[in-house]
Amino acid sequence: MTNVDEANGTQGPGLERILVLELARVTEAAAIAAAQLRGRGNEKAADKAAVDAMRKELGRVEIRGTVVIGEGEMDEAPMLYIGEQVGTGEGPEVDIAVDPLEGTTICAKAMPNALAVLAISEKGGLLHAPDMYMNKVAIGPGYPEGTVDLDASPADNLQSLAKAKGVPIGEIMACILDRPRHADLIRAVREAGAGVQLIPDGDIAGVIWTTDPRETGIDIYMGSGGAPEGVLAAAALRCIGGQIQGRLMPMKDEERIRAEKMGIADINRIFKLEDMASADVVFSATGVTDGSLLKGVRIRGDFAETETVVMRSKTGTVRRIRSTVRNVGSRFI
């Protein structure tokens, strides 16, 4: 049984509505598989379960899909690899970005905000980002273009955002990954007078939180994380509004070479929202553990209850889907 709540848009043609719901089933499958390993302390096992479930469900969707953002070497985890062909081989030709388990560590520790995430676009609509770090800054909708700039100092960005929001800088809250590399950034934000909410993992959710600061308390996302996660976050913002900028941060020569092979000639280029997600995009995320964005999977015997958000940029539609799935054990692990 699936209950669908819709907001902010009109329904598109029937086939497109069906495809949107099929993508929700894909992230549901990955979330349920990962949820069965919550708190077990085994990141690789949880990630593999999510990857296998997502790959299996994608194989049932009537698309001719190519994975352009996949699991990567940074996590040393099983991959839905870049270039992999997925779907039935019938239907629209699309690019796919996946993060079957966004927040492997927080799932393994049963901490908040782990997600299963997927974005799909018209062919050529998503940046083919290599698996390396990306420095990012992101804010939600409703602000003038250029309110924040990746080349500006943290203090300047915070002051600009506070001015655009019409509040003192002391009312601005920044979300930053809790990493040693961010020590100077955290210090600069606090010295500017803003607050910092540190998160252990899950920077896709961190970016999405900026779109609803009244609910999440987050106004701006700052710092470095995975480039693939940056593209997925951009796909979400293309659907619901906001601004994001990112610049690749290669740590070694082989990463520069890999970026060049993927068509990125200028490693210092700043990618904006329209560079990372340029076409019609559908974004789906299902909660694995409870979080500010979505409730986590509830497993009751052989049943699982899930919460998913599915968004489409063309229509501005946002759907929140609550599902009850039967035969959990036999279907997803």
XYZ file of C-alpha atoms in Angstrom:
333
model
C 0.000 0.000 0.000
C 1.395 3.397 -0.966
C 0.044 6.742 0.160
C 1.113 9.732 -1.924
C 0.939 13.345 -0.732
C 1.572 15.928 -3.476
C 2.479 19.598 -3.238
C 3.832 22.431 -5.363
C 2.891 21.398 -8.863
C 0.635 19.672 -11.296
C 0.757 16.115 -12.479
C 2.452 15.355 -15.763
C 1.555 12.692 -18.342
C 0.699 9.247 -17.009
C 3.872 7.505 -18.204
C 6.032 10.147 -16.524
C 4.095 9.807 -13.270
C 4.627 6.068 -13.366
C 8.374 6.543 -13.933
C 8.569 8.873 -10.924
C 6.917 6.255 -8.726
C 9.210 3.543 -10.118
C 12.223 5.575 -9.008
C 10.729 5.824 -5.524
C 10.602 2.031 -5.433
C 14.299 1.911 -6.340
C 15.392 4.047 -3.378
C 12.918 2.239 -1.116
C 14.582 -1.065 -1.976
C 18.062 0.271 -1.212
C 16.917 1.859 2.045
C 15.210 -1.314 3.283
C 18.249 -3.432 2.480
C 20.599 -1.050 4.292
C 18.230 -0.617 7.232
C 18.483 -4.317 8.047
C 22.153 -3.686 8.866
C 21.727 -0.500 10.917
C 23.885 -0.353 13.990
C 25.916 -3.450 13.071
C 29.146 -1.498 12.677
C 29.822 -2.874 9.192
C 29.838 -0.031 6.684
C 30.830 -2.148 3.686
C 28.118 -4.741 4.300
C 25.410 -2.088 4.610
C 26.630 -0.321 1.476
C 26.808 -3.573 -0.491
C 23.257 -4.482 0.537
C 22.012 -1.087 -0.649
C 23.971 -1.288 -3.922
C 22.732 -4.780 -4.739
C 19.108 -3.872 -3.999
C 19.282 -0.661 -6.028
C 20.881 -2.421 -8.997
C 18.216 -5.137 -8.916
C 15.329 -2.649 -8.839
C 16.845 -0.410 -11.529
C 16.913 -3.459 -13.788
C 13.111 -3.500 -13.693
C 12.590 0.150 -14.684
C 11.694 0.830 -18.330
C 14.622 3.085 -19.167
C 17.841 2.961 -21.138
C 19.987 4.277 -18.338
C 23.688 5.021 -18.005
C 25.234 5.533 -14.581
C 27.208 8.800 -14.700
C 27.597 9.192 -10.925
C 28.158 5.941 -9.086
C 29.697 4.362 -6.048
C 33.361 5.250 -5.910
C 36.830 4.466 -4.755
C 36.703 6.923 -1.885
C 34.441 4.594 0.098
C 36.219 1.433 -1.103
C 32.760 -0.063 -1.544
C 30.927 -2.160 -4.155
C 29.946 -0.094 -7.142
C 27.109 0.703 -9.445
C 30.013 1.758 -11.633
C 30.231 4.764 -13.904
C 29.240 3.725 -17.408
C 27.118 0.783 -16.257
C 23.959 0.304 -18.314
C 20.815 -0.171 -16.245
C 17.109 -0.563 -16.891
C 15.164 -2.833 -19.212
C 16.696 -1.297 -22.332
C 13.331 0.137 -23.337
C 11.964 3.604 -22.711
C 13.746 6.985 -22.483
C 17.525 7.302 -22.651
C 18.659 8.855 -19.374
C 21.658 9.633 -17.187
C 21.586 8.325 -13.623
C 23.367 9.446 -10.460
C 23.216 7.135 -7.463
C 24.265 7.011 -3.843
C 22.646 3.797 -2.624
C 23.671 4.573 0.955
C 24.444 8.215 1.665
C 25.980 8.028 5.112
C 27.554 4.577 5.403
C 29.107 5.425 8.751
C 25.931 6.819 10.264
C 23.977 3.773 9.107
C 26.583 1.450 10.626
C 26.276 3.396 13.891
C 22.469 3.815 13.627
C 22.835 7.602 13.745
C 20.424 10.093 12.109
C 20.101 11.124 8.473
C 21.269 8.135 6.415
C 19.539 8.088 3.007
C 19.257 6.074 -0.196
C 19.495 8.573 -3.063
C 19.019 8.558 -6.838
C 18.691 11.243 -9.507
C 17.771 10.747 -13.133
C 17.915 13.247 -15.989
C 17.617 13.534 -19.713
C 20.821 12.338 -21.364
C 23.609 14.865 -20.838
C 21.766 16.586 -17.999
C 24.111 15.688 -15.125
C 27.764 16.583 -14.654
C 30.038 13.559 -15.004
C 31.940 14.273 -11.797
C 34.912 12.086 -10.873
C 35.024 10.496 -7.454
C 37.123 13.018 -5.558
C 36.588 15.830 -3.113
C 34.686 18.983 -4.035
C 34.602 22.238 -2.099
C 30.995 23.465 -1.879
C 28.796 26.262 -0.700
C 24.996 26.058 -0.920
C 21.940 27.994 0.194
C 18.214 27.548 -0.285
C 15.762 29.370 -2.568
C 14.546 32.942 -2.309
C 17.873 34.773 -2.349
C 19.356 36.932 -5.139
C 21.702 35.114 -7.469
C 25.278 35.522 -6.273
C 24.382 35.877 -2.598
C 27.221 33.459 -1.866
C 30.435 32.845 -3.777
C 32.852 29.959 -3.401
C 35.802 32.366 -3.725
C 34.528 34.675 -0.989
C 35.650 34.286 2.614
C 33.343 32.486 5.056
C 32.726 35.790 6.836
C 31.782 37.578 3.599
C 29.375 34.804 2.596
C 27.746 34.773 6.014
C 27.377 38.551 6.055
C 25.908 38.527 2.545
C 23.441 35.797 3.450
C 22.413 37.515 6.682
C 21.789 40.741 4.773
C 19.738 38.952 2.112
C 17.720 37.179 4.802
C 17.273 40.372 6.810
C 18.629 38.983 10.076
C 21.730 39.527 12.230
C 24.627 37.223 11.395
C 24.155 35.645 14.814
C 20.927 34.064 13.546
C 22.674 32.271 10.677
C 23.483 28.567 11.112
C 26.019 26.793 8.899
C 26.101 23.045 8.333
C 29.610 21.584 8.039
C 30.928 18.029 7.951
C 32.774 17.210 11.172
C 36.235 16.613 9.743
C 39.724 17.720 10.871
C 40.186 19.419 7.483
C 37.391 21.833 8.389
C 38.946 23.156 11.608
C 39.881 26.534 10.063
C 36.489 26.864 8.370
C 34.614 26.129 11.611
C 36.749 28.665 13.453
C 36.125 31.321 10.778
C 32.354 30.796 10.865
C 32.226 31.113 14.630
C 34.510 34.141 14.668
C 32.163 35.808 12.171
C 29.363 35.356 14.707
C 27.373 32.557 13.062
C 26.597 29.136 14.485
C 27.845 25.754 13.268
C 25.952 22.482 13.165
C 28.426 19.675 12.660
C 27.315 16.476 10.958
C 29.258 13.196 10.951
C 28.322 12.284 7.377
C 25.629 12.857 4.756
C 26.316 16.119 2.964
C 23.487 15.600 0.445
C 21.017 15.970 3.296
C 23.071 18.895 4.620
C 22.603 20.791 1.357
C 18.890 19.966 1.141
C 18.365 21.245 4.703
C 19.204 24.760 3.507
C 15.962 24.809 1.495
C 13.798 24.882 4.644
C 15.702 26.664 7.428
C 12.549 27.245 9.480
C 12.180 23.477 9.822
C 15.835 22.387 9.890
C 17.555 25.436 11.373
C 20.196 25.307 8.593
C 20.821 28.371 6.396
C 24.007 27.483 4.533
C 26.131 24.455 3.750
C 29.895 24.968 3.606
C 32.995 22.821 3.184
C 34.353 19.907 1.206
C 32.788 16.524 0.570
C 32.430 14.108 -2.318
C 31.992 15.505 -5.827
C 29.360 12.866 -6.703
C 27.346 13.957 -3.656
C 27.653 17.538 -4.899
C 25.992 16.597 -8.186
C 23.206 14.719 -6.394
C 22.632 17.697 -4.096
C 22.529 19.994 -7.135
C 19.912 17.718 -8.715
C 17.734 18.154 -5.628
C 18.182 21.930 -5.630
C 17.251 22.083 -9.322
C 13.901 20.596 -8.324
C 13.174 22.696 -5.236
C 15.297 25.804 -5.687
C 18.499 27.126 -4.210
C 22.079 27.895 -5.145
C 25.191 25.711 -5.059
C 28.751 26.170 -6.225
C 31.484 23.559 -6.252
C 35.118 23.187 -7.254
C 36.967 19.895 -7.583
C 39.802 19.247 -5.133
C 42.149 16.622 -6.599
C 44.502 15.211 -3.983
C 46.893 13.532 -6.431
C 47.870 13.602 -10.104
C 45.799 10.551 -11.008
C 42.665 12.393 -9.898
C 43.507 15.301 -12.220
C 44.025 12.843 -15.056
C 40.708 11.139 -14.313
C 38.916 14.495 -14.366
C 40.445 15.322 -17.752
C 39.334 11.967 -19.160
C 35.799 12.761 -18.006
C 35.840 16.034 -19.941
C 36.816 18.496 -17.203
C 39.647 20.507 -18.758
C 39.831 23.262 -16.123
C 40.302 21.667 -12.714
C 39.868 25.072 -11.035
C 36.507 25.768 -12.618
C 33.632 26.679 -10.319
C 30.575 24.596 -11.183
C 27.233 26.229 -10.488
C 23.819 24.617 -10.192
C 23.090 24.756 -13.906
C 26.494 23.207 -14.659
C 25.877 20.220 -12.391
C 22.194 19.626 -13.217
C 21.129 21.248 -16.478
C 18.118 19.310 -17.792
C 14.826 17.938 -16.519
C 15.690 16.046 -13.323
C 13.850 13.623 -11.056
C 15.327 13.173 -7.574
C 14.337 10.456 -5.112
C 15.536 9.873 -1.542
C 14.316 7.347 1.040
C 15.211 7.549 4.711
C 17.335 4.728 6.113
C 17.630 6.148 9.625
C 15.445 8.848 11.146
C 16.493 12.379 10.235
C 15.444 15.955 9.709
C 14.507 15.261 6.092
C 12.830 11.842 6.275
C 11.847 9.134 8.721
C 13.916 5.984 8.627
C 12.732 2.513 7.676
C 10.486 0.786 10.204
C 10.773 -3.005 10.009
C 7.914 -4.955 11.570
C 8.317 -8.660 11.033
C 8.276 -9.268 7.288
C 6.911 -5.773 6.580
C 8.798 -2.511 6.157
C 7.439 1.038 6.309
C 9.344 3.722 4.402
C 9.210 7.453 3.758
C 10.439 8.842 0.436
C 10.581 12.269 -1.154
C 10.465 12.434 -4.958
C 10.917 15.734 -6.788
C 10.836 16.755 -10.438
C 12.356 19.953 -11.791
C 10.132 20.304 -14.890
C 6.879 20.490 -12.930
C 8.178 21.634 -9.553
C 6.331 18.675 -8.064
C 7.315 17.356 -4.643
C 5.821 14.049 -3.531
C 6.181 12.518 -0.098
C 5.436 8.817 -0.287
C 4.824 6.536 2.656
C 4.920 2.879 1.701
C 4.389 -0.469 3.337
C 6.407 -3.213 1.646
C 5.759 -6.936 2.150
C 8.161 -9.898 2.038
C 11.124 -7.748 3.044
C 13.578 -10.559 3.723
C 13.137 -12.307 0.389
C 13.013 -9.217 -1.794
C 15.945 -7.073 -0.797
C 18.668 -9.127 0.856
